[in-house]
Tab-separated table of C-alpha atoms in Angstrom:
chain	number	residue	atom	x	y	z
A	1	MET	CA	-11.315	10.510	-2.518
A	2	ALA	CA	-10.699	13.757	-0.677
A	3	ALA	CA	-12.752	14.536	2.380
A	4	VAL	CA	-15.280	17.316	1.842
A	5	ALA	CA	-15.833	20.067	4.383
A	6	GLY	CA	-19.473	20.407	5.391
A	7	SER	CA	-19.628	22.352	8.619
A	8	ALA	CA	-22.095	25.061	9.543
A	9	ALA	CA	-19.267	27.580	9.301
A	10	LEU	CA	-18.583	26.575	5.723
A	11	LEU	CA	-22.268	26.804	4.879
A	12	ALA	CA	-22.360	30.319	6.249
A	13	ALA	CA	-19.265	31.257	4.267
A	14	LEU	CA	-20.925	30.042	1.102
A	15	ALA	CA	-24.283	31.678	1.724
A	16	ALA	CA	-23.248	34.776	-0.178
A	17	CYS	CA	-22.530	32.770	-3.334
A	18	THR	CA	-25.237	33.535	-5.874
A	19	PRO	CA	-25.329	32.498	-9.523
A	20	GLY	CA	-24.422	35.262	-11.880
A	21	ALA	CA	-22.448	37.385	-9.433
A	22	GLN	CA	-19.202	38.829	-10.790
A	23	ASP	CA	-16.039	37.062	-9.568
A	24	SER	CA	-12.746	38.908	-9.513
A	25	ASN	CA	-11.042	35.714	-10.686
A	26	SER	CA	-13.176	35.385	-13.797
A	27	SER	CA	-11.533	35.645	-17.193
A	28	ALA	CA	-12.157	38.545	-19.490
A	29	SER	CA	-15.339	38.577	-21.567
A	30	GLY	CA	-15.433	35.750	-24.080
A	31	GLY	CA	-13.584	33.215	-21.947
A	32	PHE	CA	-13.404	31.497	-18.596
A	33	SER	CA	-10.829	30.309	-16.097
A	34	TYR	CA	-10.335	26.596	-15.496
A	35	ARG	CA	-8.724	25.251	-12.330
A	36	LEU	CA	-7.182	21.768	-12.326
A	37	ALA	CA	-4.215	19.946	-10.815
A	38	THR	CA	-0.692	20.936	-11.859
A	39	GLN	CA	0.096	17.764	-13.799
A	40	TYR	CA	-3.017	18.009	-15.963
A	41	GLN	CA	-2.638	21.744	-16.406
A	42	ASP	CA	0.943	21.238	-17.590
A	43	TRP	CA	-0.120	18.588	-20.075
A	44	LEU	CA	-3.145	20.527	-21.289
A	45	LYS	CA	-1.315	23.765	-22.014
A	46	ASP	CA	1.088	21.878	-24.316
A	47	LEU	CA	-1.659	20.428	-26.531
A	48	GLU	CA	-1.687	21.809	-30.055
A	49	TRP	CA	-5.393	21.090	-30.484
A	50	LEU	CA	-6.437	23.391	-27.619
A	51	PRO	CA	-5.767	26.698	-29.456
A	52	ALA	CA	-7.678	25.303	-32.433
A	53	ALA	CA	-10.621	24.352	-30.209
A	54	GLN	CA	-10.650	27.811	-28.630
A	55	LYS	CA	-10.577	29.499	-32.019
A	56	GLN	CA	-13.310	27.319	-33.495
A	57	SER	CA	-15.561	27.643	-30.446
A	58	GLY	CA	-14.916	31.343	-29.974
A	59	VAL	CA	-14.128	30.778	-26.283
A	60	ASN	CA	-10.796	31.333	-24.541
A	61	VAL	CA	-9.744	29.088	-21.653
A	62	ASP	CA	-7.428	30.436	-18.964
A	63	LEU	CA	-5.734	27.461	-17.282
A	64	VAL	CA	-5.225	27.856	-13.531
A	65	ASP	CA	-2.781	25.751	-11.542
A	66	GLY	CA	-4.653	24.219	-8.599
A	67	GLY	CA	-1.652	22.525	-7.013
A	68	ALA	CA	-0.079	19.086	-6.955
A	69	ASN	CA	-2.262	16.058	-7.687
A	70	ASP	CA	-1.877	14.495	-4.252
A	71	SER	CA	-3.141	17.612	-2.447
A	72	TYR	CA	-5.380	19.106	-5.126
A	73	TYR	CA	-8.754	18.223	-3.621
A	74	GLN	CA	-7.777	19.378	-0.143
A	75	LYS	CA	-6.644	22.696	-1.626
A	76	LEU	CA	-9.940	22.968	-3.485
A	77	ASP	CA	-11.764	22.537	-0.156
A	78	LEU	CA	-9.761	25.464	1.243
A	79	ALA	CA	-10.424	27.562	-1.841
A	80	MET	CA	-14.144	26.869	-1.624
A	81	THR	CA	-14.182	27.817	2.051
A	82	SER	CA	-12.408	31.118	1.386
A	83	GLY	CA	-14.358	31.841	-1.782
A	84	ASP	CA	-11.160	31.985	-3.813
A	85	VAL	CA	-12.418	29.931	-6.764
A	86	GLN	CA	-12.225	30.163	-10.513
A	87	ASP	CA	-15.069	29.998	-13.038
A	88	ALA	CA	-14.751	26.283	-13.803
A	89	VAL	CA	-12.985	23.814	-11.515
A	90	ILE	CA	-12.270	20.116	-11.499
A	91	SER	CA	-13.678	18.605	-8.327
A	92	SER	CA	-14.459	15.164	-7.012
A	93	TYR	CA	-18.032	13.977	-7.430
A	94	ALA	CA	-18.579	14.307	-3.674
A	95	GLN	CA	-17.307	17.883	-3.673
A	96	SER	CA	-19.574	18.800	-6.583
A	97	GLN	CA	-22.604	17.452	-4.724
A	98	VAL	CA	-21.796	18.943	-1.318
A	99	TYR	CA	-20.813	22.367	-2.569
A	100	GLY	CA	-23.557	22.360	-5.166
A	101	GLY	CA	-26.127	21.544	-2.518
A	102	GLN	CA	-24.802	24.420	-0.412
A	103	GLY	CA	-25.153	26.865	-3.285
A	104	ALA	CA	-21.476	27.177	-4.209
A	105	PHE	CA	-21.725	25.441	-7.597
A	106	GLN	CA	-24.282	26.236	-10.257
A	107	ASP	CA	-26.984	23.842	-11.368
A	108	LEU	CA	-26.079	23.261	-15.015
A	109	ALA	CA	-29.205	21.290	-15.956
A	110	PRO	CA	-31.373	24.238	-17.100
A	111	LEU	CA	-28.411	25.909	-18.790
A	112	ILE	CA	-27.598	22.727	-20.705
A	113	LYS	CA	-31.201	22.311	-21.786
A	114	GLN	CA	-31.343	25.895	-22.990
A	115	ASP	CA	-27.909	26.506	-24.499
A	116	ALA	CA	-25.977	23.238	-24.950
A	117	PRO	CA	-27.782	21.013	-27.458
A	118	ASN	CA	-24.846	18.657	-28.010
A	119	ILE	CA	-24.424	17.986	-24.283
A	120	GLN	CA	-28.186	17.534	-23.921
A	121	LYS	CA	-28.204	15.066	-26.809
A	122	TYR	CA	-25.435	13.078	-25.143
A	123	LEU	CA	-27.303	13.009	-21.827
A	124	ASP	CA	-30.464	11.823	-23.566
A	125	SER	CA	-28.566	9.097	-25.434
A	126	ASN	CA	-26.572	7.877	-22.421
A	127	PRO	CA	-28.934	7.249	-19.490
A	128	GLU	CA	-26.221	5.725	-17.273
A	129	TYR	CA	-24.104	8.858	-17.564
A	130	ARG	CA	-27.142	11.081	-17.086
A	131	LYS	CA	-27.988	9.283	-13.833
A	132	LEU	CA	-24.406	9.639	-12.598
A	133	VAL	CA	-24.324	13.415	-13.017
A	134	THR	CA	-27.962	14.185	-12.094
A	135	ASN	CA	-29.096	14.193	-8.472
A	136	SER	CA	-32.518	13.207	-7.153
A	137	LYS	CA	-33.781	16.767	-7.654
A	138	GLY	CA	-32.788	16.785	-11.320
A	139	GLN	CA	-29.832	19.094	-10.701
A	140	ILE	CA	-26.466	18.750	-12.444
A	141	PHE	CA	-23.665	20.282	-10.386
A	142	GLY	CA	-20.900	18.986	-12.642
A	143	LEU	CA	-20.030	16.938	-15.706
A	144	MET	CA	-17.972	13.802	-15.109
A	145	ALA	CA	-14.969	12.853	-17.224
A	146	GLU	CA	-15.147	9.748	-19.385
A	147	GLN	CA	-12.147	7.719	-20.505
A	148	PRO	CA	-11.818	5.072	-23.220
A	149	LYS	CA	-12.228	1.378	-22.508
A	150	LEU	CA	-8.810	0.307	-21.222
A	151	SER	CA	-7.198	-1.828	-18.536
A	152	HIS	CA	-4.068	-3.236	-16.973
A	153	VAL	CA	-2.296	-6.092	-18.755
A	154	THR	CA	0.043	-8.891	-17.688
A	155	PHE	CA	3.388	-8.446	-19.451
A	156	TYR	CA	6.643	-10.357	-19.407
A	157	ARG	CA	10.282	-10.194	-20.415
A	158	SER	CA	9.936	-12.143	-23.659
A	159	ASP	CA	13.730	-12.418	-23.964
A	160	MET	CA	13.838	-14.170	-20.580
A	161	TYR	CA	10.918	-16.408	-21.509
A	162	LYS	CA	12.749	-17.430	-24.684
A	163	ALA	CA	15.964	-18.170	-22.813
A	164	ALA	CA	14.024	-20.318	-20.341
A	165	GLY	CA	12.331	-22.207	-23.178
A	166	ILE	CA	8.833	-20.826	-22.581
A	167	THR	CA	6.427	-20.103	-25.427
A	168	PRO	CA	3.121	-18.668	-24.136
A	169	ALA	CA	0.007	-20.080	-25.744
A	170	LYS	CA	-2.890	-17.991	-27.014
A	171	SER	CA	-4.917	-19.200	-24.049
A	172	VAL	CA	-3.341	-19.118	-20.576
A	173	SER	CA	-4.905	-20.391	-17.349
A	174	THR	CA	-3.626	-19.564	-13.872
A	175	GLN	CA	-2.103	-23.065	-13.784
A	176	ASP	CA	-0.325	-22.405	-17.089
A	177	PHE	CA	0.915	-19.128	-15.640
A	178	THR	CA	2.150	-20.882	-12.506
A	179	ASP	CA	4.065	-23.355	-14.656
A	180	GLN	CA	5.685	-20.472	-16.546
A	181	LEU	CA	6.770	-18.809	-13.308
A	182	GLN	CA	8.237	-22.074	-12.063
A	183	LYS	CA	10.252	-22.565	-15.255
A	184	LEU	CA	11.587	-19.029	-14.916
A	185	LYS	CA	12.534	-19.675	-11.299
A	186	ASP	CA	14.257	-22.959	-12.200
A	187	PHE	CA	16.225	-21.289	-14.986
A	188	TYR	CA	17.186	-17.967	-13.352
A	189	GLY	CA	16.985	-18.740	-9.649
A	190	LYS	CA	20.614	-19.831	-9.328
A	191	LYS	CA	21.950	-17.324	-11.864
A	192	VAL	CA	20.379	-14.152	-10.498
A	193	GLY	CA	20.487	-13.220	-6.829
A	194	ASN	CA	17.152	-12.460	-5.144
A	195	TYR	CA	15.291	-13.435	-8.289
A	196	PHE	CA	11.489	-13.690	-8.088
A	197	PRO	CA	9.744	-13.989	-11.449
A	198	LEU	CA	6.502	-12.147	-10.549
A	199	SER	CA	6.762	-8.624	-9.119
A	200	GLY	CA	4.908	-5.328	-9.141
A	201	ARG	CA	3.818	-2.245	-7.263
A	202	ASP	CA	0.718	-1.409	-5.219
A	203	SER	CA	-1.515	-4.367	-4.333
A	204	PHE	CA	-0.416	-7.801	-5.525
A	205	LEU	CA	-4.056	-8.923	-5.920
A	206	LYS	CA	-4.040	-8.419	-9.682
A	207	PHE	CA	-5.856	-11.523	-10.888
A	208	ASN	CA	-9.208	-11.534	-9.092
A	209	TYR	CA	-10.982	-11.609	-12.452
A	210	ALA	CA	-9.386	-14.955	-13.372
A	211	PHE	CA	-10.729	-16.570	-10.201
A	212	GLY	CA	-14.146	-14.951	-10.381
A	213	ALA	CA	-13.345	-13.281	-7.064
A	214	GLU	CA	-13.555	-9.608	-8.008
A	215	ASP	CA	-16.123	-7.213	-6.559
A	216	ARG	CA	-19.113	-7.213	-8.874
A	217	ILE	CA	-22.826	-6.622	-9.286
A	218	VAL	CA	-24.783	-9.782	-10.118
A	219	ASP	CA	-28.566	-9.772	-10.627
A	220	GLY	CA	-28.765	-6.412	-8.887
A	221	LYS	CA	-26.732	-7.492	-5.863
A	222	VAL	CA	-23.373	-5.968	-4.952
A	223	GLN	CA	-20.821	-8.620	-4.081
A	224	GLY	CA	-17.759	-7.400	-2.214
A	225	GLU	CA	-16.630	-3.882	-1.348
A	226	TYR	CA	-17.339	-2.272	-4.693
A	227	GLU	CA	-14.392	-0.719	-6.511
A	228	SER	CA	-15.617	-1.128	-10.104
A	229	GLY	CA	-13.960	-4.541	-10.330
A	230	ALA	CA	-10.623	-3.397	-8.926
A	231	GLY	CA	-11.228	-5.036	-5.552
A	232	GLN	CA	-12.335	-8.442	-4.343
A	233	ASP	CA	-15.257	-10.202	-2.698
A	234	LEU	CA	-13.882	-11.515	0.587
A	235	TYR	CA	-16.815	-13.864	1.109
A	236	SER	CA	-16.561	-15.579	-2.260
A	237	PRO	CA	-15.177	-19.132	-2.033
A	238	ASN	CA	-13.234	-18.227	-5.168
A	239	PHE	CA	-11.337	-15.540	-3.289
A	240	LYS	CA	-10.169	-18.082	-0.741
A	241	LYS	CA	-8.970	-20.269	-3.632
A	242	GLU	CA	-7.105	-17.281	-5.060
A	243	ILE	CA	-5.331	-16.652	-1.749
A	244	GLU	CA	-4.361	-20.329	-1.592
A	245	TRP	CA	-2.874	-19.912	-5.079
A	246	TYR	CA	-0.872	-16.851	-4.014
A	247	ARG	CA	0.216	-18.749	-0.905
A	248	ASP	CA	1.577	-21.505	-3.127
A	249	LEU	CA	3.432	-18.971	-5.315
A	250	TYR	CA	4.975	-17.420	-2.237
A	251	SER	CA	6.103	-20.720	-0.727
A	252	ARG	CA	7.826	-21.627	-3.998
A	253	GLY	CA	9.585	-18.274	-4.372
A	254	LEU	CA	7.613	-17.341	-7.483
A	255	ILE	CA	6.348	-13.955	-6.269
A	256	ASP	CA	8.398	-11.047	-4.942
A	257	PRO	CA	8.122	-11.088	-1.113
A	258	GLU	CA	8.731	-7.338	-0.975
A	259	TRP	CA	5.655	-6.874	-3.159
A	260	VAL	CA	3.571	-9.047	-0.864
A	261	ASN	CA	4.674	-7.266	2.300
A	262	GLY	CA	4.063	-3.857	0.739
A	263	SER	CA	7.644	-2.572	0.699
A	264	ASN	CA	8.083	-2.422	-3.081
A	265	THR	CA	8.127	1.118	-4.412
A	266	GLU	CA	7.508	2.032	-8.020
A	267	ASP	CA	11.217	2.704	-8.482
A	268	SER	CA	12.347	-0.562	-6.873
A	269	TRP	CA	9.896	-2.576	-8.976
A	270	GLN	CA	11.017	-0.837	-12.166
A	271	GLU	CA	14.635	-1.550	-11.351
A	272	LYS	CA	13.863	-5.252	-10.880
A	273	MET	CA	12.111	-5.434	-14.238
A	274	LEU	CA	14.933	-3.547	-15.948
A	275	THR	CA	17.776	-5.569	-14.450
A	276	GLY	CA	16.304	-9.075	-14.680
A	277	LYS	CA	15.509	-9.628	-10.996
A	278	ALA	CA	11.882	-10.038	-12.086
A	279	SER	CA	10.350	-11.164	-15.362
A	280	VAL	CA	6.582	-10.664	-15.136
A	281	ALA	CA	4.310	-7.871	-13.924
A	282	ASP	CA	0.741	-6.659	-14.202
A	283	ASP	CA	0.273	-2.932	-14.619
A	284	PHE	CA	-1.179	-0.176	-16.792
A	285	PHE	CA	-1.169	-1.122	-20.459
A	286	THR	CA	1.393	1.539	-21.413
A	287	ARG	CA	4.029	0.014	-19.132
A	288	PRO	CA	5.554	-2.376	-21.706
A	289	GLN	CA	6.372	0.573	-23.937
A	290	TRP	CA	7.666	2.528	-20.923
A	291	PHE	CA	10.222	-0.169	-20.089
A	292	MET	CA	11.372	-0.325	-23.696
A	293	GLN	CA	11.926	3.435	-23.752
A	294	ASN	CA	13.337	3.859	-20.258
A	295	GLY	CA	16.406	1.697	-20.075
A	296	GLY	CA	15.406	-1.835	-21.030
A	297	PRO	CA	17.421	-2.246	-24.249
A	298	LYS	CA	20.188	-0.050	-22.798
A	299	ASN	CA	20.663	-2.520	-19.957
A	300	ASP	CA	20.443	-5.496	-22.299
A	301	PRO	CA	20.353	-5.304	-26.124
A	302	ALA	CA	18.151	-8.431	-26.133
A	303	TYR	CA	15.604	-6.822	-23.787
A	304	ALA	CA	12.049	-7.317	-25.062
A	305	ILE	CA	8.537	-7.197	-23.630
A	306	GLY	CA	5.524	-9.311	-24.539
A	307	VAL	CA	1.916	-9.284	-23.289
A	308	LEU	CA	0.059	-12.356	-22.078
A	309	PRO	CA	-3.605	-12.847	-22.939
A	310	ALA	CA	-6.120	-12.267	-20.165
A	311	PHE	CA	-6.173	-15.463	-18.121
A	312	THR	CA	-8.981	-17.943	-18.631
A	313	THR	CA	-11.410	-18.446	-15.778
A	314	SER	CA	-11.694	-21.636	-13.706
A	315	ASP	CA	-14.295	-23.037	-16.122
A	316	GLY	CA	-12.023	-22.448	-19.111
A	317	GLN	CA	-13.798	-19.369	-20.471
A	318	PRO	CA	-11.889	-16.319	-21.743
A	319	GLY	CA	-11.253	-13.922	-18.882
A	320	LYS	CA	-12.684	-10.401	-18.900
A	321	ARG	CA	-10.943	-7.674	-16.955
A	322	PRO	CA	-13.424	-5.216	-15.416
A	323	THR	CA	-13.006	-1.485	-15.906
A	324	SER	CA	-14.949	1.696	-15.256
A	325	ILE	CA	-15.030	4.428	-17.884
A	326	TYR	CA	-16.395	7.212	-15.685
A	327	GLN	CA	-14.029	9.114	-13.384
A	328	THR	CA	-15.663	10.213	-10.136
A	329	ASN	CA	-12.639	12.310	-9.143
A	330	ARG	CA	-12.796	14.351	-12.351
A	331	VAL	CA	-15.973	16.416	-12.366
A	332	LEU	CA	-16.099	19.871	-13.943
A	333	ALA	CA	-18.215	22.274	-11.908
A	334	VAL	CA	-18.920	25.988	-12.283
A	335	SER	CA	-18.666	28.404	-9.367
A	336	ALA	CA	-21.888	30.078	-8.310
A	337	LYS	CA	-19.885	33.317	-8.011
A	338	SER	CA	-19.007	33.253	-11.696
A	339	ASN	CA	-21.023	34.779	-14.518
A	340	LYS	CA	-19.088	32.676	-17.033
A	341	ALA	CA	-21.310	29.574	-17.102
A	342	PRO	CA	-22.522	30.427	-20.649
A	343	GLN	CA	-18.923	30.518	-21.900
A	344	VAL	CA	-18.050	27.285	-20.097
A	345	LEU	CA	-21.013	25.490	-21.614
A	346	LYS	CA	-20.433	27.005	-25.038
A	347	PHE	CA	-16.895	25.604	-25.048
A	348	LEU	CA	-17.907	22.198	-23.675
A	349	ASP	CA	-20.835	21.974	-26.064
A	350	TYR	CA	-18.435	22.559	-28.926
A	351	LEU	CA	-16.262	19.670	-27.653
A	352	TYR	CA	-19.364	17.453	-27.562
A	353	SER	CA	-20.187	18.315	-31.177
A	354	PRO	CA	-18.921	16.199	-34.103
A	355	GLU	CA	-16.546	19.002	-35.119
A	356	GLY	CA	-15.271	19.436	-31.572
A	357	GLN	CA	-14.803	15.704	-31.098
A	358	THR	CA	-12.690	15.600	-34.248
A	359	THR	CA	-10.567	18.530	-33.064
A	360	MET	CA	-10.101	17.027	-29.601
A	361	HIS	CA	-9.280	13.516	-30.809
A	362	TYR	CA	-7.516	14.180	-34.126
A	363	GLY	CA	-6.492	17.840	-34.210
A	364	VAL	CA	-6.558	19.948	-37.364
A	365	GLU	CA	-6.919	18.548	-40.869
A	366	GLY	CA	-3.751	19.069	-42.887
A	367	GLN	CA	-1.666	19.523	-39.729
A	368	SER	CA	-2.241	16.396	-37.644
A	369	TYR	CA	-4.593	14.266	-39.730
A	370	LYS	CA	-5.955	13.658	-43.194
A	371	ILE	CA	-9.157	12.066	-44.433
A	372	VAL	CA	-8.772	8.542	-45.829
A	373	ASN	CA	-11.894	6.689	-46.964
A	374	LYS	CA	-14.018	9.366	-45.270
A	375	LYS	CA	-12.301	8.791	-41.923
A	376	PRO	CA	-9.585	10.828	-40.159
A	377	GLN	CA	-6.135	9.280	-40.102
A	378	TYR	CA	-3.213	10.678	-38.109
A	379	THR	CA	-0.351	12.208	-40.054
A	380	VAL	CA	1.677	12.830	-36.885
A	381	ASP	CA	3.505	10.075	-35.030
A	382	PHE	CA	2.855	9.083	-31.421
A	383	THR	CA	6.471	8.050	-30.890
A	384	LYS	CA	7.555	11.618	-31.623
A	385	GLU	CA	4.629	13.676	-30.360
A	386	GLY	CA	3.593	11.530	-27.393
A	387	ASN	CA	7.041	11.574	-25.843
A	388	LYS	CA	7.840	15.259	-26.042
A	389	PRO	CA	8.870	16.723	-22.670
A	390	VAL	CA	6.466	18.844	-20.648
A	391	GLY	CA	6.619	22.426	-21.838
A	392	THR	CA	6.896	21.489	-25.512
A	393	PRO	CA	3.887	21.990	-27.816
A	394	ALA	CA	2.685	18.639	-29.125
A	395	TRP	CA	-0.083	17.009	-31.078
A	396	ASN	CA	-1.057	14.536	-28.388
A	397	PHE	CA	-4.351	12.730	-27.890
A	398	LEU	CA	-3.995	10.658	-24.712
A	399	GLN	CA	-7.598	10.521	-23.604
A	400	GLU	CA	-6.951	8.885	-20.229
A	401	ARG	CA	-5.319	12.154	-19.170
A	402	LEU	CA	-7.672	14.788	-17.808
A	403	THR	CA	-8.381	17.606	-20.234
A	404	PHE	CA	-12.115	18.378	-20.331
A	405	PRO	CA	-15.002	16.061	-19.391
A	406	THR	CA	-16.266	14.999	-22.805
A	407	PRO	CA	-17.186	11.728	-24.566
A	408	ALA	CA	-14.360	9.278	-25.192
A	409	ASP	CA	-13.506	7.920	-28.645
A	410	ASN	CA	-12.195	4.358	-28.447
A	411	ASN	CA	-11.282	4.136	-32.125
A	412	ALA	CA	-9.243	7.343	-32.043
A	413	TYR	CA	-7.571	6.320	-28.806
A	414	GLN	CA	-6.547	2.968	-30.204
A	415	GLN	CA	-5.128	4.615	-33.305
A	416	TRP	CA	-3.102	7.029	-31.174
A	417	MET	CA	-0.632	4.564	-29.729
A	418	ASP	CA	2.988	3.626	-30.211
A	419	PRO	CA	3.584	0.586	-32.455
A	420	GLN	CA	4.281	-1.775	-29.558
A	421	THR	CA	1.162	-0.837	-27.623
A	422	LYS	CA	-0.921	-0.859	-30.779
A	423	SER	CA	0.262	-4.419	-31.472
A	424	PHE	CA	-1.798	-5.774	-28.556
A	425	ALA	CA	-3.998	-3.112	-26.966
A	426	PRO	CA	-6.906	-2.752	-29.444
A	427	GLU	CA	-7.562	-6.489	-29.537
A	428	TYR	CA	-7.073	-6.797	-25.781
A	429	PHE	CA	-9.464	-3.935	-24.972
A	430	ASN	CA	-12.099	-5.128	-27.426
A	431	ASN	CA	-12.056	-8.797	-26.427
A	432	SER	CA	-10.734	-9.066	-22.869
A	433	VAL	CA	-12.151	-6.033	-21.083
A	434	LYS	CA	-15.688	-5.420	-19.822
A	435	VAL	CA	-17.155	-2.115	-18.685
A	436	VAL	CA	-18.797	-2.275	-15.263
A	437	PRO	CA	-21.048	0.257	-13.493
A	438	THR	CA	-19.718	3.294	-11.684
A	439	LEU	CA	-21.322	4.101	-8.334
A	440	THR	CA	-21.757	7.515	-6.764
A	441	TYR	CA	-22.611	8.299	-3.160
A	442	THR	CA	-24.436	10.911	-1.154
A	443	ALA	CA	-22.305	12.986	1.191
A	444	GLU	CA	-23.609	10.972	4.146
A	445	GLN	CA	-22.889	7.652	2.442
A	446	LEU	CA	-19.421	8.773	1.469
A	447	ASP	CA	-18.584	9.997	4.970
A	448	LYS	CA	-19.663	6.704	6.519
A	449	ARG	CA	-18.019	4.612	3.805
A	450	THR	CA	-14.742	6.510	4.090
A	451	SER	CA	-14.725	6.075	7.856
A	452	LEU	CA	-15.422	2.339	7.590
A	453	LYS	CA	-12.765	1.824	4.924
A	454	ALA	CA	-10.171	3.539	7.110
A	455	THR	CA	-10.674	0.690	9.602
A	456	VAL	CA	-11.477	-2.229	7.312
A	457	ASP	CA	-9.035	-1.868	4.437
A	458	PRO	CA	-5.744	-1.786	6.398
A	459	PHE	CA	-6.920	-4.802	8.410
A	460	VAL	CA	-7.832	-6.784	5.289
A	461	THR	CA	-4.581	-5.866	3.520
A	462	ALA	CA	-2.444	-6.924	6.474
A	463	GLN	CA	-4.335	-10.175	7.047
A	464	ILE	CA	-4.243	-11.193	3.381
A	465	ALA	CA	-0.471	-10.647	3.294
A	466	GLN	CA	-0.077	-12.851	6.348
A	467	PHE	CA	-2.161	-15.624	4.798
A	468	VAL	CA	-0.033	-15.496	1.647
A	469	GLN	CA	3.208	-15.450	3.673
A	470	GLY	CA	2.079	-18.468	5.695
A	471	LYS	CA	2.002	-16.541	8.961
A	472	LEU	CA	-1.697	-17.339	9.233
A	473	GLY	CA	-3.035	-20.802	8.495
A	474	MET	CA	-5.958	-21.249	6.135
A	475	ASP	CA	-7.849	-22.825	9.031
A	476	GLN	CA	-8.083	-19.247	10.370
A	477	TRP	CA	-9.907	-17.984	7.278
A	478	ASN	CA	-13.397	-18.005	8.791
A	479	SER	CA	-12.104	-16.147	11.833
A	480	PHE	CA	-10.628	-13.541	9.486
A	481	LEU	CA	-13.998	-13.117	7.750
A	482	ASP	CA	-15.747	-12.741	11.096
A	483	GLN	CA	-13.290	-10.046	12.124
A	484	ALA	CA	-13.740	-8.232	8.794
A	485	THR	CA	-17.491	-8.325	9.342
A	486	ALA	CA	-17.124	-6.976	12.872
A	487	LYS	CA	-14.965	-4.105	11.606
A	488	GLY	CA	-17.629	-3.119	9.065
A	489	TYR	CA	-16.874	-4.867	5.753
A	490	LYS	CA	-20.492	-5.863	5.155
A	491	ASP	CA	-21.606	-2.369	6.159
A	492	ILE	CA	-19.530	-1.014	3.270
A	493	VAL	CA	-21.199	-3.506	0.927
A	494	SER	CA	-24.616	-2.349	2.192
A	495	ILE	CA	-23.726	1.255	1.394
A	496	ASP	CA	-22.598	0.176	-2.066
A	497	GLN	CA	-25.881	-1.699	-2.538
A	498	ALA	CA	-27.884	1.400	-1.614
A	499	ALA	CA	-25.799	3.516	-4.004
A	500	TYR	CA	-26.409	1.050	-6.816
A	501	GLU	CA	-30.130	0.925	-6.182
A	502	SER	CA	-30.384	4.721	-6.211
A	503	LEU	CA	-28.929	4.744	-9.732
A	504	GLN	CA	-31.615	2.341	-10.925
A	505	LYS	CA	-34.483	4.653	-10.005
């Protein structure tokens, strides 16, 4: 998450910000300006449902390009310091709290209570969300985006599996998976140069959930550096077992060594999956369809992708992949210099209403959907609309993309998928994914946590790679844990514990 400026100089610069003051950047009467990162702005301005939502709500939205995604939050810090801000902005949670506490963002709580009945109803019906966006003083400095229940999946070249004589069962353990990788290696290892069946991008620690080694909250206790299930609990005996498993894969040539040592790029991984130098990966659930549309069948007419079930746990139970539905880096806040808060809330309140939810998730009746058995059903096709190039108007309803922070609709999201993704994703999300808590931090907690992670995380990443590569013996594991503790790993867990407990009050 981006660092947030908090110096005395910044505080002085913001002192003149008072709610209701006229801002030269504000939109004309009846609308408001909305600053967000370039990628989301580009997607949002193409959506056919947005003009309909503006017309039905009576509020115009002026989209403002806030810069590239990777530098957006830093640029927002600079804009806040200079006072060059729009009416509504997307910020990180930390930025909303720091700048809100300094008087630069408006407290939306009284405005919601007075003028936004649909938002207030949602807050009253969803206490977890209400706690996330409300500080200890009862102030709401921003509304956090929600996404549908979704996850990564493990997918494989089904044409290569078939050629190697592998038929995945409906239930797959990590041992079953290991056996599949070995059969692939035996079959393709001598035919394909530098062939490693399992590859990917980013961290190779994709299967913590199967070992029961993921970060988690059990009986009110945070276990591991908490990343909403995306990380691991170093001190769990199960995590050591998982590393021993990866170590075995590595020694047998079943996992891409470039992935383990961190040198795989997204492009190099994609090329391996497209050209048969790898057969299995674990990534965002839309990736199987991406490979089918971006060169797979062109490289090989037999090219096909299948999805494995979530792996069973060590006790034979169906695995559940953890996911968070609340996005702490996507919080809509309103500048204290703007007098457009009523328009912002009027528009958002419309999107929270049943009519607005239908418009946002289905579009316009007769143009993008029809009513069948009293329920909306799309009349436009994802394959056509969802793949239109940027700059082309489209009926598109990809809720994991940032538009406006509003409630998610899992049923609509699962309907709005290409045929291949729809063939596995709804069942996978409903049966193999669990929603876990989202934590938020005070500015002080976040500063300390960020500083600790800058020391701890690179050390842990490097050490884990060396264990897997065999450069460190497993007899050095306890020494590794001691060093992680000395560098502050348990201090991070303590901060996470305090953050969790504050949400329970």
